[in-house]
PDB file of C-alpha atoms and ligand atoms in Angstrom:
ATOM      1  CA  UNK A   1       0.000   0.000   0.000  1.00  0.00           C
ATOM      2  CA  UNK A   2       2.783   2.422   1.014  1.00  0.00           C
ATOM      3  CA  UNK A   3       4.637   1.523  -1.541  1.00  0.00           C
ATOM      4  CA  UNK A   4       2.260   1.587  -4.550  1.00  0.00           C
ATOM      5  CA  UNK A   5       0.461   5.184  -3.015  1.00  0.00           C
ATOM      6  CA  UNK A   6       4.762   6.249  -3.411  1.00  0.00           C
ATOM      7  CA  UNK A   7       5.284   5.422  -6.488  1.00  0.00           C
ATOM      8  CA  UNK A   8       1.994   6.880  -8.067  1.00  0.00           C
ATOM      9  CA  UNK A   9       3.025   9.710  -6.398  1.00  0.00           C
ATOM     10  CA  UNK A  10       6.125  10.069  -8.085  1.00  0.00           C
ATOM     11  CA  UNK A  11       4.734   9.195 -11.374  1.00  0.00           C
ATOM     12  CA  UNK A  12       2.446  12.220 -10.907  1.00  0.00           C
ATOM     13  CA  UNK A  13       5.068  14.336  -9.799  1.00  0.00           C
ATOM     14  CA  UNK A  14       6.867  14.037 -13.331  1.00  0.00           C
ATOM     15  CA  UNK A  15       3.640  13.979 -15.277  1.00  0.00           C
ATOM     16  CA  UNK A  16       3.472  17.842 -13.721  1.00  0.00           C
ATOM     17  CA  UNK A  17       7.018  18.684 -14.134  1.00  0.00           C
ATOM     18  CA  UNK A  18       6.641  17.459 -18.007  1.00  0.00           C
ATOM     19  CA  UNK A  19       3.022  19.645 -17.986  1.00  0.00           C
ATOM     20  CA  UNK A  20       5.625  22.452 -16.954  1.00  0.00           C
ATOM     21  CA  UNK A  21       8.522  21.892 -18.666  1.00  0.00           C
ATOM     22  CA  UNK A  22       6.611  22.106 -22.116  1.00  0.00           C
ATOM     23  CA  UNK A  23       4.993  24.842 -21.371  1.00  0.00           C
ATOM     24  CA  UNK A  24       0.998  23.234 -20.941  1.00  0.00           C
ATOM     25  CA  UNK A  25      -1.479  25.566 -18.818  1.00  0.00           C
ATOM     26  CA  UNK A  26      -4.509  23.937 -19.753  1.00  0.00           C
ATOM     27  CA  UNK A  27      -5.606  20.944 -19.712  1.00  0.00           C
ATOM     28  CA  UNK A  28      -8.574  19.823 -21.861  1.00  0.00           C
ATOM     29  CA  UNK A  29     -10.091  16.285 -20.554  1.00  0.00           C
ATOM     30  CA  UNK A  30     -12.878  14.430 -21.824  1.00  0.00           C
ATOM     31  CA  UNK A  31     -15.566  12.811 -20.095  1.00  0.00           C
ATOM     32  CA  UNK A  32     -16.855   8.972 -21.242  1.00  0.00           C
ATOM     33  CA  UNK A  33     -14.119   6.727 -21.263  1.00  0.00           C
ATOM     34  CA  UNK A  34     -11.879   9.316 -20.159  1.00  0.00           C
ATOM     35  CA  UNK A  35     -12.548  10.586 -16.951  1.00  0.00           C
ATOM     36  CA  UNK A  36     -14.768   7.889 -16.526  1.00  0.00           C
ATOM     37  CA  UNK A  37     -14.306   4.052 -16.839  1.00  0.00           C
ATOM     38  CA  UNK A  38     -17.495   3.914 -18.381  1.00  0.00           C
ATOM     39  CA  UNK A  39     -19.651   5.574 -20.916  1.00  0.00           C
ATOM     40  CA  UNK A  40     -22.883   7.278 -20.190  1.00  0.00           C
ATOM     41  CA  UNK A  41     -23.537   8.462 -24.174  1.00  0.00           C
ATOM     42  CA  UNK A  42     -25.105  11.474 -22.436  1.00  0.00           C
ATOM     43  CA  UNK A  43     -28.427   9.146 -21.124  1.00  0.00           C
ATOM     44  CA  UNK A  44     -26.920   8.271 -17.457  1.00  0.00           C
ATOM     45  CA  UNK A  45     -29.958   7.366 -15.960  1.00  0.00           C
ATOM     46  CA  UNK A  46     -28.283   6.817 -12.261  1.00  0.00           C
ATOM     47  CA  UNK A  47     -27.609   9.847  -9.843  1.00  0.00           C
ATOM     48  CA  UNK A  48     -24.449  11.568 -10.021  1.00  0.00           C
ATOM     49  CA  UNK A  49     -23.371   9.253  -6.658  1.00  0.00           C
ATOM     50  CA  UNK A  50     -23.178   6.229  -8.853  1.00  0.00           C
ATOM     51  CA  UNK A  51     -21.210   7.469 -11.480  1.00  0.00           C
ATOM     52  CA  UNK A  52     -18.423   9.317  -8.683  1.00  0.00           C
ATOM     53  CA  UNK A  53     -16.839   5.781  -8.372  1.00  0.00           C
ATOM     54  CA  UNK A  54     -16.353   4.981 -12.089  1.00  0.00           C
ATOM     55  CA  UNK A  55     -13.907   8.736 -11.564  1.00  0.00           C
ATOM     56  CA  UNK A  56     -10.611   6.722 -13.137  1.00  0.00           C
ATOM     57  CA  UNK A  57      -7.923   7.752 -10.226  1.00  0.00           C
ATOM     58  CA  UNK A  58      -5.128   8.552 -12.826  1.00  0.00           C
ATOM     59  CA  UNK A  59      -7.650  11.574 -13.656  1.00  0.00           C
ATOM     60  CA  UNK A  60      -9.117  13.020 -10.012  1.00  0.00           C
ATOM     61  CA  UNK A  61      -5.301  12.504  -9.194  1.00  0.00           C
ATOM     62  CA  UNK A  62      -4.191  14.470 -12.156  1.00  0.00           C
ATOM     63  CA  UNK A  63      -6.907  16.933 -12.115  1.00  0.00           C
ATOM     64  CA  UNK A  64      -6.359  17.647  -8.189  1.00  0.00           C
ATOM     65  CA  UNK A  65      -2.726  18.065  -8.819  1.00  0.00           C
ATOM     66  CA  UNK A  66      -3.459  20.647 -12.275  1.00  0.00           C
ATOM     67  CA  UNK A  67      -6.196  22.597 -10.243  1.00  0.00           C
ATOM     68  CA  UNK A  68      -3.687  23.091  -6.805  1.00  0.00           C
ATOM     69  CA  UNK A  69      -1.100  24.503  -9.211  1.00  0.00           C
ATOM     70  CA  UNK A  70      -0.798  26.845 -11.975  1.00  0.00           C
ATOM     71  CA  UNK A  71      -2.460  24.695 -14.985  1.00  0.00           C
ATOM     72  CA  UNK A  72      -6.464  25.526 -15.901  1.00  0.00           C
ATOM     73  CA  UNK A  73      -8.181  22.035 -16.540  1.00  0.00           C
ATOM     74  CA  UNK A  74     -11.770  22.148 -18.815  1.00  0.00           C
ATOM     75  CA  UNK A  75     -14.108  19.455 -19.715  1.00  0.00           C
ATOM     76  CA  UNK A  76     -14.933  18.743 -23.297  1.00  0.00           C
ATOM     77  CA  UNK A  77     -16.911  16.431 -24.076  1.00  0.00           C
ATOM     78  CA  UNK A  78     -20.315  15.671 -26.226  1.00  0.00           C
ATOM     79  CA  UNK A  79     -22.821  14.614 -23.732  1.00  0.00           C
ATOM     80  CA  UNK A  80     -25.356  16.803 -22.913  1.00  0.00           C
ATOM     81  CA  UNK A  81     -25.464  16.247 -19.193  1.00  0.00           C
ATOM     82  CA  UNK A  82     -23.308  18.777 -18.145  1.00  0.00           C
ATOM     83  CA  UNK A  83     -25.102  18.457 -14.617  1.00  0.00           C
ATOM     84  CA  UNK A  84     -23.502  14.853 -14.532  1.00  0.00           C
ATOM     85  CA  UNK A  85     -20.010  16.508 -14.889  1.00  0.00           C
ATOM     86  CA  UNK A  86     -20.131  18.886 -12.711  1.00  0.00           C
ATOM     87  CA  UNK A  87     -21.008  16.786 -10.093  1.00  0.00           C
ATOM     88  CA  UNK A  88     -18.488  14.410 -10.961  1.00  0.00           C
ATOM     89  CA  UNK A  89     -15.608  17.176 -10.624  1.00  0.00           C
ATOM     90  CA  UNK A  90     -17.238  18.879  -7.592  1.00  0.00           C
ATOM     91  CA  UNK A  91     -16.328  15.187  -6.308  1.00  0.00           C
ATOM     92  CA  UNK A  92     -12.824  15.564  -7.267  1.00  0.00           C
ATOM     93  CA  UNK A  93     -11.971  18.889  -6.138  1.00  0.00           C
ATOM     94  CA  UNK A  94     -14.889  20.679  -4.360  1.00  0.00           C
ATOM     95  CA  UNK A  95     -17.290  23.091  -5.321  1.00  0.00           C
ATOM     96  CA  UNK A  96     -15.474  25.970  -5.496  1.00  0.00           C
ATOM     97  CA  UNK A  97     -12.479  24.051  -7.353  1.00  0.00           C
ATOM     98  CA  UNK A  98     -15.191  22.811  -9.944  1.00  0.00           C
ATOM     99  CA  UNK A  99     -16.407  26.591 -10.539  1.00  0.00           C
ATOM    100  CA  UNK A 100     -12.754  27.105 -11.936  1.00  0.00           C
ATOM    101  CA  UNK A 101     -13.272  24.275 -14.640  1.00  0.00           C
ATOM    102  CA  UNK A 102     -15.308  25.318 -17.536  1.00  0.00           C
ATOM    103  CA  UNK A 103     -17.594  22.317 -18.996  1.00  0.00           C
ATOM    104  CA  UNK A 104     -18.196  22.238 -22.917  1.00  0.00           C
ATOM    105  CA  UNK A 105     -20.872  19.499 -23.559  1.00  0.00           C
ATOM    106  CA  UNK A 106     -23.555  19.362 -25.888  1.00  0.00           C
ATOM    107  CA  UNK A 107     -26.080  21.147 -24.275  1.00  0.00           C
ATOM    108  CA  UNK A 108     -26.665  24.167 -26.445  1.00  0.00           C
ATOM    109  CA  UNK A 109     -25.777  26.243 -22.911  1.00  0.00           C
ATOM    110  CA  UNK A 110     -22.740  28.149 -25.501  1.00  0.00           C
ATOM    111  CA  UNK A 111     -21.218  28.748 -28.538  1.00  0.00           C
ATOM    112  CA  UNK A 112     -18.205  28.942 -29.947  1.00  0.00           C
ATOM    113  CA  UNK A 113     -18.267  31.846 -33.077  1.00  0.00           C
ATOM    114  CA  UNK A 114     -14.791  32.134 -33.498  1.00  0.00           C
ATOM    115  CA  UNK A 115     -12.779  31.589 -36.935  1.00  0.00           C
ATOM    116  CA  UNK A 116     -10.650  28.591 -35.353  1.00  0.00           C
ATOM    117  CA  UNK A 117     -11.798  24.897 -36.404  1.00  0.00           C
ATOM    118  CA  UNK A 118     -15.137  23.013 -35.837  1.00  0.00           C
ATOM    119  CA  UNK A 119     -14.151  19.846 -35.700  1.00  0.00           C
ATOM    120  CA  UNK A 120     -13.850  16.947 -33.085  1.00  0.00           C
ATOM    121  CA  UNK A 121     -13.662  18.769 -29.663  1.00  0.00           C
ATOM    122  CA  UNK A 122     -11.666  22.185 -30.964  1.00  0.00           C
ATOM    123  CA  UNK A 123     -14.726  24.438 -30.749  1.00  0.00           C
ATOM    124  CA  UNK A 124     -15.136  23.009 -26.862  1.00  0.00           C
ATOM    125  CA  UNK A 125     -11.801  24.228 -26.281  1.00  0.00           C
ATOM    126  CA  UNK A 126     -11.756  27.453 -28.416  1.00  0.00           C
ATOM    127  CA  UNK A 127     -15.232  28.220 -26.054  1.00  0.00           C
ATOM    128  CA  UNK A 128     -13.774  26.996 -22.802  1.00  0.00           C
ATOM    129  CA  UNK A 129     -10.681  28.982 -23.552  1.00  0.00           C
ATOM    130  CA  UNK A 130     -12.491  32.129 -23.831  1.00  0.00           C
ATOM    131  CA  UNK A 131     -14.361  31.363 -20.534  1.00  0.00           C
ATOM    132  CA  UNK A 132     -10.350  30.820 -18.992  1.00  0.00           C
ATOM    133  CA  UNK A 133      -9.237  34.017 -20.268  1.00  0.00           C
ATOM    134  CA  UNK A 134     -12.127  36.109 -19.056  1.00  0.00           C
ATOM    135  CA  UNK A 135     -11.572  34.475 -15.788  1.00  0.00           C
ATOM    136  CA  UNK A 136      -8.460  34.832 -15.372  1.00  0.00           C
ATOM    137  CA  UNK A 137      -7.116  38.084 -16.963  1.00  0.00           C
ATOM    138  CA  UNK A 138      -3.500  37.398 -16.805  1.00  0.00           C
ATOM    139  CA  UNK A 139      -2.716  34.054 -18.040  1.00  0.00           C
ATOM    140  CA  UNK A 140      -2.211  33.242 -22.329  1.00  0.00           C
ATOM    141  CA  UNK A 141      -3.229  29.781 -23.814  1.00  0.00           C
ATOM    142  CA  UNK A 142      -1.946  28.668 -27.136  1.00  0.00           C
ATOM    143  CA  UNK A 143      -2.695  26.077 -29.092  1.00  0.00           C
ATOM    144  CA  UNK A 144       0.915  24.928 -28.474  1.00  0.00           C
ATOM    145  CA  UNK A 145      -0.194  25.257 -24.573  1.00  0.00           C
ATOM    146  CA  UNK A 146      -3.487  23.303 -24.699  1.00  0.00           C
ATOM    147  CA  UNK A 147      -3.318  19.267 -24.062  1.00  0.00           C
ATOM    148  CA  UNK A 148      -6.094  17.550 -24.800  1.00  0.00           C
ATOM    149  CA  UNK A 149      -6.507  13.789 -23.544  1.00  0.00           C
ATOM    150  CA  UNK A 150      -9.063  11.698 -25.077  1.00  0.00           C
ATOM    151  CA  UNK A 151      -9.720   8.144 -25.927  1.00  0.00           C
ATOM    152  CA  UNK A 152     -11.196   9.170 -29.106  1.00  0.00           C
ATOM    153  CA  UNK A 153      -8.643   8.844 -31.911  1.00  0.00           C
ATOM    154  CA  UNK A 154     -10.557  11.051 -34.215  1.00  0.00           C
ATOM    155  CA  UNK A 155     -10.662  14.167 -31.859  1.00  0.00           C
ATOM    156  CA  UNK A 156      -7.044  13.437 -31.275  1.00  0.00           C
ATOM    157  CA  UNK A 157      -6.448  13.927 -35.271  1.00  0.00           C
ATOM    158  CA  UNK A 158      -8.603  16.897 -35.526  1.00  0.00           C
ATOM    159  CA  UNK A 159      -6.972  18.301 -32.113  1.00  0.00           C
ATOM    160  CA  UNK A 160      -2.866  17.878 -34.061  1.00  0.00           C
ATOM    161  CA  UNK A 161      -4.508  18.442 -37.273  1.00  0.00           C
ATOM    162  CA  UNK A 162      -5.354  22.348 -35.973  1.00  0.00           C
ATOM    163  CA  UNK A 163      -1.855  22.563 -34.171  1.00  0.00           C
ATOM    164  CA  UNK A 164      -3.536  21.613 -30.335  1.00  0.00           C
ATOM    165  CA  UNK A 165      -1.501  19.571 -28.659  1.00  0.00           C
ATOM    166  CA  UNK A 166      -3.182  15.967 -27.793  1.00  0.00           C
ATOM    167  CA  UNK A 167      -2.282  12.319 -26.604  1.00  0.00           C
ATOM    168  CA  UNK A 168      -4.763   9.463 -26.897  1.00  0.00           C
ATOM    169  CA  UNK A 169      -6.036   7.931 -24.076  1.00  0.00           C
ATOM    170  CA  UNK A 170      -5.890   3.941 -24.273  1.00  0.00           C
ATOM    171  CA  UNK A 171      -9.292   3.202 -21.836  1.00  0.00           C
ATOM    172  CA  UNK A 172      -7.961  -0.305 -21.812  1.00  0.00           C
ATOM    173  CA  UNK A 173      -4.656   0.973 -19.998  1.00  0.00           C
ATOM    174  CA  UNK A 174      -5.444   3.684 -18.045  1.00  0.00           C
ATOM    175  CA  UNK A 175      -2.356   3.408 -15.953  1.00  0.00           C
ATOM    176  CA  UNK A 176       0.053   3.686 -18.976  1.00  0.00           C
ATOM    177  CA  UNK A 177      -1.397   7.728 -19.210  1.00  0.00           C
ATOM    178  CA  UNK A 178       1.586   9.171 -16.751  1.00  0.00           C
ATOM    179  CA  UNK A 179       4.006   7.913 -18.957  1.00  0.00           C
ATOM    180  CA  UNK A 180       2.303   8.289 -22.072  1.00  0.00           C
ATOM    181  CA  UNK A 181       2.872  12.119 -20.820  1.00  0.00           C
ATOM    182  CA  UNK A 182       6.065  12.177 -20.026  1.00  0.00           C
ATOM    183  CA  UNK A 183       7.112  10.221 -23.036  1.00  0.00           C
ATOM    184  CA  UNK A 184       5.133  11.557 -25.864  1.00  0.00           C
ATOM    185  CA  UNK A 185       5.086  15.107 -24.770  1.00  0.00           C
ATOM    186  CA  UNK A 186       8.304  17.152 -26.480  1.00  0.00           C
TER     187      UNK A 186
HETATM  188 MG1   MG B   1     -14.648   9.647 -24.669  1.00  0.00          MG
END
């Protein structure tokens, strides 16, 4: 137990000095199969209770460890219940620390009516960027500062297709994602 809690905390120790060392402030996550070990397809019919404990631990860990320092963390995703996800990362970090994480889902509650792309999940993070910026007046994200992690392969083209930076989430190996990090990340 010790030993295992130590060495995940190293791991997530270089995971943020990577995140730091490459310059990433924001972290774009999605939600089914990402976050979560399961996927809801936006019709969860459960509470919000029973889907805390599919949270995968690589992510409340990493999004904990994002959140306490300097690196903005968004959810973009395509379900519609945004409720869902909010409660999920009010689980993870509190309720105030979930107020700092802007949610783009499909729920018609924005819109992104910039010139950048439309594809995959770069209009989620073109919109939650916005929301970042507002928020927090003296911070600049790039694309070349954005990572997005996603177990979708095709929002991972669309993401290095526009210039984002993005690594592929295998939801088969979820404890492969620190290193994946540290190793693809340049
Ligand atoms: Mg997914």
């Amino acid at each position: 137990m010790g030993t295992t809690g130590c060495s995940a905390r190293t791991s997530l120790d270089r995971v943020m000095a990577k995140l730091e060392s490459v310059g990433i402030n924001f972290l774009a996550l999605d939600f089914d199969q990402t976050i979560l070990d399961t996927h809801t397809g936006g019709r969860w019919t459960g509470s919000s209770d029973e889907l805390i404990p599919h949270v995968r631990p690589v992510f409340s860990n990493l999004i904990q460890a994002a959140t306490s320092g300097r690196i903005q963390v968004a959810v973009v995703t395509f379900t519609g219940q945004v409720k869902l996800v909010k409660a999920v990362l009010e689980s993870i970090v509190g309720q105030q620390g979930a107020e700092r994480i802007p949610i783009r889902g499909n729920d018609r509650s924005w819109q992104y009516v910039g010139d950048g792309s439309m594809d995959g999940k770069q209009p989620h993070m073109a919109s939650a960027c916005e929301e970042l910026l507002t928020n927090n007046p003296g911070i600049k994200i790039t694309k070349n500062t954005t990572l997005l992690i996603d177990d979708d392969p095709k929002n991972i083209r669309h993401a290095l297709a526009d210039g984002t930076r993005a690594i592929w989430f295998n939801p088969h190996h979820p404890n492969k994602l620190y290193s994946d990090i540290v190793n693809q990340l340049e």
